[in-house]
Coordinates of C-alpha atoms in Angstrom, one line a residue:
M1 CA 5.2 37.5 5.4
N2 CA 6.8 34.6 7.3
K3 CA 8.9 32.1 5.4
P4 CA 7.2 28.9 4.2
V5 CA 7.8 25.4 5.7
L6 CA 10.1 23.6 3.3
V7 CA 9.3 19.9 2.8
V8 CA 12.0 17.7 1.2
G9 CA 10.4 14.7 -0.5
A10 CA 7.0 14.4 -2.3
G11 CA 6.2 10.8 -1.2
M12 CA 3.2 10.0 0.9
A13 CA 4.6 11.5 4.1
G14 CA 5.8 14.7 2.5
L15 CA 2.5 15.2 0.7
S16 CA 0.5 14.4 3.8
C17 CA 2.5 17.0 5.8
A18 CA 2.0 19.6 3.1
V19 CA -1.8 19.0 2.8
H20 CA -2.2 19.2 6.6
L21 CA -0.2 22.4 6.7
Q22 CA -2.3 23.8 3.9
R23 CA -5.5 23.0 5.9
A24 CA -4.0 24.8 8.9
G25 CA -3.3 27.9 6.9
I26 CA 0.5 27.4 6.8
P27 CA 2.2 27.8 3.5
S28 CA 4.8 25.3 2.3
R29 CA 7.0 24.3 -0.6
V30 CA 7.8 20.7 -1.5
F31 CA 11.0 19.7 -3.3
E32 CA 11.1 16.3 -5.1
A33 CA 14.2 15.0 -6.8
S34 CA 12.3 12.7 -9.2
D35 CA 10.0 13.5 -12.1
D36 CA 6.7 12.9 -10.3
V37 CA 5.2 12.7 -6.8
G38 CA 4.6 9.5 -4.8
G39 CA 8.0 8.2 -3.7
R40 CA 7.6 4.4 -3.7
V41 CA 4.0 4.7 -4.7
R42 CA 4.2 5.2 -8.5
T43 CA 2.6 4.0 -11.6
D44 CA 4.1 4.0 -15.1
C45 CA 2.5 3.5 -18.5
V46 CA 4.4 0.8 -20.5
N47 CA 3.0 -0.2 -23.9
G48 CA -0.4 1.0 -22.7
F49 CA -0.3 -1.1 -19.5
L50 CA -0.4 0.6 -16.1
L51 CA 2.5 -0.8 -14.1
D52 CA 2.8 0.0 -10.4
R53 CA 6.3 0.0 -9.1
G54 CA 6.1 -3.3 -7.3
F55 CA 2.8 -5.0 -6.3
Q56 CA 1.0 -2.7 -4.0
V57 CA -2.5 -2.5 -2.6
Y58 CA -4.4 0.2 -0.7
L59 CA -6.3 -1.0 2.3
D60 CA -9.6 0.9 2.2
A61 CA -10.0 0.7 6.0
Y62 CA -7.0 3.0 6.6
P63 CA -8.6 5.7 8.8
E64 CA -6.3 8.7 8.4
T65 CA -5.5 8.2 4.7
G66 CA -9.2 7.8 4.0
K67 CA -9.8 11.3 5.5
L68 CA -7.4 12.9 3.1
L69 CA -8.6 11.2 -0.1
D70 CA -11.7 11.3 -2.2
L71 CA -12.0 7.5 -2.4
E72 CA -15.0 7.6 -4.7
S73 CA -13.0 9.5 -7.4
L74 CA -10.2 7.0 -7.0
D75 CA -12.7 4.3 -8.1
L76 CA -11.1 1.7 -5.9
R77 CA -11.4 -1.9 -7.1
G78 CA -11.3 -4.6 -4.5
F79 CA -9.7 -8.1 -4.3
A80 CA -11.5 -11.1 -2.8
P81 CA -11.1 -11.5 1.0
G82 CA -8.9 -14.5 0.8
A83 CA -6.4 -16.2 -1.4
L84 CA -5.7 -19.2 -3.6
V85 CA -2.8 -21.1 -2.1
Y86 CA -0.5 -23.3 -4.3
K87 CA 0.5 -26.5 -2.5
E88 CA 1.2 -30.0 -3.6
G89 CA 0.5 -29.2 -7.2
N90 CA -2.9 -27.6 -6.7
L91 CA -4.4 -24.2 -5.9
Y92 CA -6.6 -24.3 -2.8
R93 CA -9.1 -21.7 -1.8
L94 CA -8.7 -20.1 1.7
M95 CA -11.2 -17.3 2.3
D96 CA -12.5 -15.0 5.0
V97 CA -15.7 -17.1 5.6
F98 CA -17.3 -14.3 7.6
R99 CA -17.6 -12.3 4.3
R100 CA -17.6 -15.3 1.9
P101 CA -19.7 -17.9 3.7
N102 CA -20.3 -19.8 0.4
S103 CA -16.5 -20.6 0.5
A104 CA -16.6 -22.1 4.0
I105 CA -16.6 -25.8 2.9
A106 CA -13.8 -25.3 0.4
S107 CA -11.7 -23.3 2.9
L108 CA -12.2 -25.9 5.7
R109 CA -11.2 -28.7 3.3
A110 CA -8.1 -27.0 2.0
P111 CA -4.9 -28.7 3.3
I112 CA -3.7 -25.4 4.6
G113 CA -3.4 -25.9 8.3
S114 CA -5.8 -27.8 10.5
F115 CA -9.4 -27.2 11.3
A116 CA -8.3 -25.9 14.7
D117 CA -6.0 -23.4 12.9
K118 CA -8.9 -22.1 10.9
L119 CA -10.9 -21.6 14.1
R120 CA -7.9 -19.8 15.6
V121 CA -7.9 -17.4 12.6
G122 CA -11.6 -16.6 13.3
R123 CA -10.9 -16.0 16.9
M124 CA -7.9 -13.8 16.1
R125 CA -10.0 -11.8 13.6
S126 CA -12.8 -11.2 16.1
R127 CA -10.3 -10.1 18.8
L128 CA -8.4 -7.7 16.5
L129 CA -11.6 -6.2 15.1
R130 CA -12.6 -5.3 18.7
S131 CA -9.2 -3.8 19.4
S132 CA -8.4 -0.2 18.8
L133 CA -5.3 0.8 17.0
A134 CA -4.1 2.4 20.2
E135 CA -4.5 -0.8 22.0
I136 CA -2.6 -2.7 19.3
A137 CA 0.3 -0.1 19.4
S138 CA 0.6 -0.6 23.2
R139 CA 0.7 -4.4 23.3
P140 CA 3.9 -6.3 24.1
D141 CA 6.0 -6.6 20.9
Q142 CA 7.6 -9.8 19.5
S143 CA 8.3 -11.3 16.1
T144 CA 5.3 -12.2 14.1
E145 CA 6.5 -15.9 14.0
D146 CA 6.6 -16.0 17.8
Y147 CA 3.3 -14.3 18.1
L148 CA 1.6 -16.8 15.8
A149 CA 3.1 -19.7 17.6
S150 CA 2.0 -18.2 20.9
K151 CA -1.6 -18.2 19.6
G152 CA -1.4 -21.9 19.0
F153 CA -1.1 -21.9 15.2
S154 CA 0.6 -25.0 13.8
G155 CA 3.9 -25.0 12.0
Q156 CA 2.1 -26.1 8.9
M157 CA -0.4 -23.2 9.0
I158 CA 2.5 -20.7 9.6
D159 CA 4.6 -22.2 6.8
S160 CA 1.9 -22.7 4.1
F161 CA -0.2 -19.6 4.6
F162 CA 1.2 -16.9 6.9
R163 CA 4.7 -16.9 5.4
S164 CA 3.5 -16.4 1.9
F165 CA 0.6 -14.0 2.6
Y166 CA 2.6 -11.9 4.9
G167 CA 5.7 -12.4 2.8
G168 CA 3.9 -10.2 0.2
I169 CA 3.1 -7.6 2.9
F170 CA 6.3 -7.6 4.9
L171 CA 8.6 -8.7 2.0
E172 CA 10.1 -11.4 4.2
R173 CA 9.0 -15.0 4.8
E174 CA 10.9 -15.4 8.1
L175 CA 8.1 -13.4 9.9
R176 CA 10.7 -11.4 11.9
T177 CA 8.5 -8.3 11.6
S178 CA 6.9 -6.7 14.7
S179 CA 3.7 -8.4 15.9
R180 CA 2.2 -4.9 16.3
M181 CA 2.6 -4.4 12.6
F182 CA 1.0 -7.9 12.0
E183 CA -2.0 -7.1 14.2
F184 CA -2.4 -3.6 12.6
T185 CA -2.5 -5.0 9.0
F186 CA -4.6 -8.1 10.0
K187 CA -7.2 -5.7 11.5
M188 CA -7.2 -3.5 8.4
F189 CA -7.7 -6.6 6.2
G190 CA -10.6 -7.7 8.5
Q191 CA -12.3 -4.3 8.5
G192 CA -12.0 -3.6 4.8
S193 CA -10.6 -4.7 1.4
A194 CA -7.3 -4.8 -0.4
T195 CA -7.9 -2.5 -3.3
I196 CA -6.2 -0.7 -6.2
P197 CA -7.4 2.5 -7.8
A198 CA -8.8 1.9 -11.3
R199 CA -6.0 3.9 -12.9
G200 CA -3.1 2.7 -10.8
M201 CA -1.6 3.2 -7.3
G202 CA 0.1 6.4 -8.5
Q203 CA -3.3 8.1 -8.5
I204 CA -3.2 8.2 -4.6
P205 CA -0.3 10.6 -4.3
K206 CA -1.4 12.6 -7.4
Q207 CA -4.7 13.2 -5.7
L208 CA -2.9 14.5 -2.6
A209 CA -0.7 16.8 -4.6
S210 CA -3.8 18.2 -6.4
Q211 CA -5.0 19.5 -3.1
L212 CA -2.0 21.9 -2.8
P213 CA -1.9 25.3 -4.4
G214 CA -0.2 25.5 -7.8
G215 CA 3.5 25.8 -7.7
T216 CA 3.8 24.2 -4.2
V217 CA 5.6 21.1 -5.5
S218 CA 8.8 21.4 -7.4
L219 CA 9.7 18.3 -9.4
N220 CA 13.2 17.4 -10.7
T221 CA 14.6 19.5 -7.8
S222 CA 17.4 17.8 -5.9
V223 CA 18.4 18.9 -2.4
A224 CA 22.0 18.8 -1.4
E225 CA 21.8 19.7 2.3
V226 CA 19.2 20.8 4.9
S227 CA 19.5 22.7 8.2
E228 CA 17.1 24.0 10.8
R229 CA 16.1 27.0 8.7
R230 CA 17.5 26.4 5.2
V231 CA 17.5 24.1 2.3
T232 CA 20.4 24.0 -0.2
L233 CA 19.6 22.7 -3.6
E234 CA 22.1 20.8 -5.8
T235 CA 22.3 23.9 -8.0
G236 CA 23.8 25.8 -5.0
E237 CA 20.7 27.9 -4.5
Q238 CA 19.8 28.4 -0.8
I239 CA 16.2 28.8 0.3
D240 CA 15.3 30.1 3.8
A241 CA 12.5 28.4 5.8
S242 CA 10.5 28.9 8.9
V243 CA 11.1 25.2 9.5
V244 CA 12.4 22.3 7.4
V245 CA 10.8 18.8 7.1
L246 CA 12.8 15.9 5.8
A247 CA 10.3 13.4 4.3
T248 CA 12.7 11.5 2.1
D249 CA 13.4 7.9 1.8
S250 CA 15.2 7.1 5.1
S251 CA 18.4 6.2 3.2
Q252 CA 18.8 9.9 2.3
I253 CA 18.6 11.3 5.8
G254 CA 22.2 10.9 6.7
K255 CA 23.3 12.4 3.4
L256 CA 21.2 15.5 3.7
L257 CA 21.7 16.3 7.4
P258 CA 25.4 17.0 8.0
I259 CA 26.9 15.0 10.9
S260 CA 23.5 13.3 11.3
I261 CA 23.6 10.3 13.6
H262 CA 20.3 9.0 12.2
P263 CA 20.8 5.2 11.7
E264 CA 19.5 4.0 8.3
P265 CA 17.1 1.0 8.9
R266 CA 17.6 -2.2 7.0
W267 CA 15.5 -2.6 3.9
R268 CA 13.3 -5.3 2.6
S269 CA 13.8 -5.9 -1.2
V270 CA 11.5 -7.3 -3.8
T271 CA 11.7 -8.1 -7.5
N272 CA 8.4 -7.6 -9.4
V273 CA 7.9 -9.1 -12.8
Y274 CA 5.0 -8.1 -15.1
F275 CA 3.5 -10.2 -17.8
S276 CA 0.6 -9.8 -20.2
A277 CA -1.5 -12.7 -21.3
K278 CA -4.5 -13.4 -23.6
Q279 CA -6.6 -14.2 -20.6
S280 CA -6.4 -14.4 -16.8
P281 CA -5.4 -17.7 -15.3
T282 CA -7.7 -17.2 -12.4
R283 CA -10.5 -15.1 -13.9
E284 CA -11.3 -13.5 -10.5
A285 CA -9.8 -10.7 -8.5
I286 CA -7.8 -12.8 -6.0
I287 CA -4.2 -13.1 -4.9
C288 CA -2.4 -16.4 -5.4
L289 CA 0.2 -17.4 -2.8
N290 CA 3.0 -19.9 -2.8
G291 CA 2.3 -22.3 0.1
S292 CA 4.7 -25.0 -1.1
G293 CA 7.8 -23.7 0.6
E294 CA 9.7 -24.1 -2.7
G295 CA 10.4 -22.0 -5.8
R296 CA 11.1 -18.4 -6.5
V297 CA 7.6 -16.9 -6.6
N298 CA 5.9 -15.6 -3.5
N299 CA 2.7 -14.3 -4.9
V300 CA 0.9 -13.8 -8.2
C301 CA -2.0 -11.4 -9.0
T302 CA -3.9 -10.7 -12.2
L303 CA -4.5 -7.0 -11.7
T304 CA -6.9 -6.7 -14.6
D305 CA -9.3 -9.0 -12.9
A306 CA -9.8 -6.2 -10.4
A307 CA -9.2 -3.1 -12.6
Q308 CA -9.5 -3.6 -16.3
D309 CA -8.1 -0.1 -17.0
Y310 CA -4.6 -1.5 -16.2
S311 CA -4.7 -3.0 -19.7
P312 CA -5.1 -1.0 -22.9
D313 CA -6.9 -3.7 -24.9
G314 CA -8.5 -6.4 -22.8
R315 CA -5.3 -8.5 -22.3
A316 CA -4.6 -9.7 -18.8
L317 CA -1.9 -8.0 -16.7
L318 CA -0.1 -10.3 -14.2
S319 CA 2.1 -9.2 -11.4
V320 CA 4.6 -11.7 -10.0
S321 CA 6.5 -11.0 -6.8
V322 CA 9.9 -12.6 -5.9
L323 CA 11.2 -11.6 -2.5
G324 CA 14.7 -10.2 -2.5
L325 CA 17.0 -9.5 -5.4
P326 CA 17.6 -12.7 -7.3
K327 CA 20.7 -12.6 -9.5
E328 CA 19.9 -15.4 -12.0
E329 CA 19.7 -14.6 -15.7
N330 CA 16.5 -15.1 -17.6
L331 CA 14.4 -14.6 -14.4
P332 CA 11.1 -14.1 -16.4
E333 CA 11.6 -17.4 -18.2
R334 CA 12.4 -19.2 -14.9
I335 CA 9.2 -17.8 -13.4
Q336 CA 7.1 -18.9 -16.3
E337 CA 8.6 -22.4 -16.0
E338 CA 7.7 -22.5 -12.3
L339 CA 4.1 -21.1 -12.8
V340 CA 3.3 -23.8 -15.4
G341 CA 2.8 -26.0 -12.3
W342 CA 0.3 -23.5 -11.0
F343 CA -1.7 -22.6 -14.1
G344 CA -0.8 -25.0 -16.9
T345 CA 1.0 -24.6 -20.2
A346 CA -0.8 -21.4 -21.2
V347 CA 1.8 -19.7 -19.0
N348 CA 4.3 -20.3 -21.8
D349 CA 2.5 -17.8 -24.0
W350 CA 2.7 -14.9 -21.5
T351 CA 4.7 -11.9 -22.7
H352 CA 7.2 -10.3 -20.3
L353 CA 6.6 -6.5 -20.0
R354 CA 9.0 -5.3 -17.3
T355 CA 11.0 -6.4 -14.3
D356 CA 11.2 -4.0 -11.4
V357 CA 14.2 -4.6 -9.1
I358 CA 13.4 -2.6 -5.9
P359 CA 16.2 -2.9 -3.3
R360 CA 14.6 -0.3 -1.0
A361 CA 11.0 -1.4 -1.1
L362 CA 10.1 -1.4 2.6
P363 CA 12.0 -0.4 5.8
E364 CA 12.4 -3.3 8.1
Q365 CA 10.3 -3.2 11.3
L366 CA 11.7 -5.5 13.9
P367 CA 10.0 -5.8 17.3
G368 CA 11.1 -3.8 20.3
V369 CA 11.8 -0.5 18.5
E370 CA 9.6 2.3 19.7
R371 CA 8.3 4.5 16.8
N372 CA 6.6 7.8 17.7
G373 CA 5.7 9.0 14.2
F374 CA 8.4 11.6 13.7
Q375 CA 11.8 12.7 15.0
V376 CA 13.6 16.0 15.4
E377 CA 17.3 16.0 14.5
R378 CA 19.3 19.2 14.8
G379 CA 16.1 21.2 14.5
V380 CA 14.9 19.4 11.4
Y381 CA 11.6 17.4 11.5
V382 CA 12.0 13.9 10.1
C383 CA 8.9 11.9 9.0
G384 CA 8.1 8.9 6.9
D385 CA 6.8 5.4 7.2
H386 CA 10.1 4.3 8.9
T387 CA 9.2 6.5 11.9
L388 CA 5.8 4.7 12.5
S389 CA 4.6 1.8 10.4
A390 CA 5.9 0.6 7.0
S391 CA 2.6 1.4 5.2
I392 CA 0.8 4.1 3.3
E393 CA -1.1 4.8 6.5
G394 CA 2.0 5.0 8.5
A395 CA 3.5 7.5 6.1
V396 CA 0.4 9.6 6.1
I397 CA 0.1 9.7 9.9
S398 CA 3.7 10.6 10.2
G399 CA 3.3 13.6 7.9
K400 CA 0.2 14.6 9.8
L401 CA 1.9 14.5 13.2
V402 CA 4.7 16.7 12.0
A403 CA 2.2 19.2 10.5
E404 CA 0.4 19.3 13.8
E405 CA 3.6 19.8 15.7
I406 CA 4.6 22.7 13.4
A407 CA 1.1 24.3 13.8
K408 CA 1.3 23.9 17.6
N409 CA 4.6 25.7 17.7
D410 CA 3.3 28.5 15.4
H411 CA 5.9 28.0 12.7
G412 CA 5.0 29.5 9.4
K413 CA 2.2 31.7 10.7

């Protein structure tokens, strides 16, 4: 019997690779250093609440990820197609009027950009919905800020809407991220909905792992070094492979591949603060954005308005995202003081549950860098969202591409 493919890392890319190998009849083993699968897509239970590690959503229009998952059993719960934008002391409704025509008047009246800006959003939506993903990937690349300016959007629209909305996606308000990534995500939002599984984002990688034969994934198993045909564990044990796939967080690549010249990308960081409350401040499944240009908070979401199972007893669960890694003490209290202006004094009664400080939340994706979905370094396949697009879909496609390349080269058969 030939040796199995050894996959290092049980995040979305590693699991995708293993599942596609399994479907191709190629055996694999997956080594994961932590105590569960998912990588950055994890959910913890804290005092009965389901807390994702940072605010995350699953875009149900993702084509390749959707093929791997049983979306019905995930019981996806969607958010409204739009946002409430905080500006000048008020929350204004700005919706996708193609799907929420009843919100057209409120959206047009909202002081978030001009009437012409809102027409431009509609034209951009129509154009991107007609564009294939291949067309988007081949277009000239520039920063998202330059792209929006080139489309005629006013500075006010960019500052009060796009910086906060895409701040929550790209984890940066400067809009330096590749315009290809912007067009891809904008198309996905236009085609489908931002959702969360009823029992937490961690159910997505768990479902992938459940498709693998028992014993394929080894948790709490740290790898010390990899080479073209061997994995060395921290215990010193050496395991031979037909081929090795490195699907770890990109920061680990240089540590595991000796003399690797793989450059670690810069990271986007986020601090996520969870609160419980007697009731939701919005009472609808919608994301609230900071369009004021001031304060710490970028976005707020009451997760239980979409998925009540995130709470053990009917209390509301709120997720608050602060971009970067603020050092100030008593951050939860400072956030509550700030959000009184958004939601009123009931915010003072919120209970802090947990703060997640995530220095490596998302690999930076600047324009002008070609990403082919995977790399081969010293005979080792390297995959992950950093090799394609910083998203669940990017990670899944990257893993798939590596599995296809391995099958094409008859490894493991």
